[in-house]
Amino acid sequence: APDISPEFYLLGPLRFTDFGLGQNIFQEVRQWQIASDLVCTSKAGGGGLWNNAASWAGCARVPTTADTVIISTAQAITIDSAPNSVISVTINSGATLNGGSATLKINNTAASGTSFTNNGGTWNSGTGTVNFGSVASINVLGGTGTFTGSNKFNNVTMTFATSVARIYTMGKAVDIGGNWTMTPSGGANGDNLTVNLGGATTVTGTITLNGTG
């Protein structure tokens, strides 16, 4: 596989060989196209800036839409300007993610795992916004850490085009110091969004439900 992400490479075709007979007994006519999506893990060397390729190991570049992101222990990353959308973000114990003033888009296209995980690290939301989206039902928050008190969000948005009914499971108690806005678009009347709360939920600003679906 190539040492870059996202990238595609060909594997195969699949072949079954009978070594006793010394011949193939089955072989597919096509190759498999495999996606190589490396995890972007923070490291020293990029001045702690999200949009500096030197801040990342594994993917060795600024994270993109096909990547999962891990802020590793003892590392501090600051979202210095509007980043690319990513699949998921995890803050490890002893790590810090500073939100700045930009919008962090977590679009869980994998439709698996948890979109935003805090495993005992520090989440400083700043004045920015976290936008959650997915083409399917997802777990929004998780981990052993919190998203309340000093780890609270500023603004949260959920924007997506509806195609089927889906469930967003928050998974954790959450504090939102600003606004919580959900604006689905398109779809039919049966394409409903259900948000299951995971504990005490505090919104200091405005909760907005606006859209079609």
mmCIF file of C-alpha atoms in Angstrom, residues 2-76:
data_model
loop_
_atom_site.group_PDB
_atom_site.id
_atom_site.type_symbol
_atom_site.label_atom_id
_atom_site.label_comp_id
_atom_site.label_asym_id
_atom_site.label_seq_id
_atom_site.Cartn_x
_atom_site.Cartn_y
_atom_site.Cartn_z
ATOM 1 C CA PRO A 2 1.239 3.514 -0.668
ATOM 2 C CA ASP A 3 2.427 5.579 2.314
ATOM 3 C CA ILE A 4 -0.094 8.329 1.666
ATOM 4 C CA SER A 5 -3.748 8.795 2.465
ATOM 5 C CA PRO A 6 -6.290 8.920 0.991
ATOM 6 C CA GLU A 7 -5.152 6.719 -1.878
ATOM 7 C CA PHE A 8 -6.294 3.644 -3.752
ATOM 8 C CA TYR A 9 -4.256 0.647 -4.756
ATOM 9 C CA LEU A 10 -5.002 -2.645 -6.472
ATOM 10 C CA LEU A 11 -4.701 -6.038 -4.774
ATOM 11 C CA GLY A 12 -5.155 -9.419 -6.356
ATOM 12 C CA PRO A 13 -6.836 -10.978 -8.189
ATOM 13 C CA LEU A 14 -7.810 -13.564 -5.536
ATOM 14 C CA ARG A 15 -6.362 -16.969 -6.379
ATOM 15 C CA PHE A 16 -6.726 -20.476 -4.880
ATOM 16 C CA THR A 17 -3.882 -22.841 -5.703
ATOM 17 C CA ASP A 18 -3.627 -26.607 -5.195
ATOM 18 C CA PHE A 19 0.099 -26.990 -4.632
ATOM 19 C CA GLY A 20 -0.226 -30.787 -4.827
ATOM 20 C CA LEU A 21 -1.494 -30.517 -8.379
ATOM 21 C CA GLY A 22 0.637 -27.479 -9.057
ATOM 22 C CA GLN A 23 -2.216 -25.510 -10.568
ATOM 23 C CA ASN A 24 -4.780 -22.849 -9.797
ATOM 24 C CA ILE A 25 -8.237 -24.210 -9.029
ATOM 25 C CA PHE A 26 -9.922 -20.809 -8.917
ATOM 26 C CA GLN A 27 -8.976 -17.247 -9.808
ATOM 27 C CA GLU A 28 -11.093 -14.100 -9.873
ATOM 28 C CA VAL A 29 -11.122 -12.126 -13.074
ATOM 29 C CA ARG A 30 -10.806 -8.768 -11.335
ATOM 30 C CA GLN A 31 -8.550 -7.050 -8.843
ATOM 31 C CA TRP A 32 -9.671 -5.504 -5.557
ATOM 32 C CA GLN A 33 -9.419 -1.719 -5.187
ATOM 33 C CA ILE A 34 -8.427 -0.978 -1.596
ATOM 34 C CA ALA A 35 -8.500 2.410 0.135
ATOM 35 C CA SER A 36 -5.510 3.339 2.292
ATOM 36 C CA ASP A 37 -6.755 5.732 4.964
ATOM 37 C CA LEU A 38 -4.098 6.282 7.590
ATOM 38 C CA VAL A 39 -4.717 7.646 11.059
ATOM 39 C CA CYS A 40 -3.348 11.173 11.536
ATOM 40 C CA THR A 41 -1.660 11.285 14.961
ATOM 41 C CA SER A 42 -0.327 14.536 16.376
ATOM 42 C CA LYS A 43 3.408 14.947 16.974
ATOM 43 C CA ALA A 44 5.908 17.632 17.903
ATOM 44 C CA GLY A 45 7.420 19.703 15.135
ATOM 45 C CA GLY A 46 4.560 21.656 13.632
ATOM 46 C CA GLY A 47 4.268 24.356 16.258
ATOM 47 C CA GLY A 48 1.088 22.666 17.483
ATOM 48 C CA LEU A 49 -0.929 23.969 14.510
ATOM 49 C CA TRP A 50 -3.615 21.769 12.964
ATOM 50 C CA ASN A 51 -3.012 23.065 9.435
ATOM 51 C CA ASN A 52 0.732 22.382 9.480
ATOM 52 C CA ALA A 53 1.703 19.022 7.949
ATOM 53 C CA ALA A 54 4.655 18.814 10.345
ATOM 54 C CA SER A 55 2.188 18.437 13.238
ATOM 55 C CA TRP A 56 1.074 15.004 12.029
ATOM 56 C CA ALA A 57 2.520 11.511 11.928
ATOM 57 C CA GLY A 58 0.999 8.527 10.143
ATOM 58 C CA CYS A 59 -0.622 10.541 7.367
ATOM 59 C CA ALA A 60 2.347 12.989 7.341
ATOM 60 C CA ARG A 61 0.163 15.838 6.076
ATOM 61 C CA VAL A 62 -2.775 17.967 7.119
ATOM 62 C CA PRO A 63 -5.786 15.663 7.812
ATOM 63 C CA THR A 64 -8.396 15.349 5.071
ATOM 64 C CA THR A 65 -11.934 14.043 4.650
ATOM 65 C CA ALA A 66 -10.873 10.368 4.613
ATOM 66 C CA ASP A 67 -8.893 10.523 7.870
ATOM 67 C CA THR A 68 -9.365 9.847 11.555
ATOM 68 C CA VAL A 69 -7.463 12.161 13.909
ATOM 69 C CA ILE A 70 -5.805 11.381 17.258
ATOM 70 C CA ILE A 71 -4.354 14.044 19.549
ATOM 71 C CA SER A 72 -1.683 12.041 21.341
ATOM 72 C CA THR A 73 -0.627 12.231 24.989
ATOM 73 C CA ALA A 74 1.448 15.311 25.923
ATOM 74 C CA GLN A 75 0.619 16.973 22.594
ATOM 75 C CA ALA A 76 -1.344 20.208 22.160
#
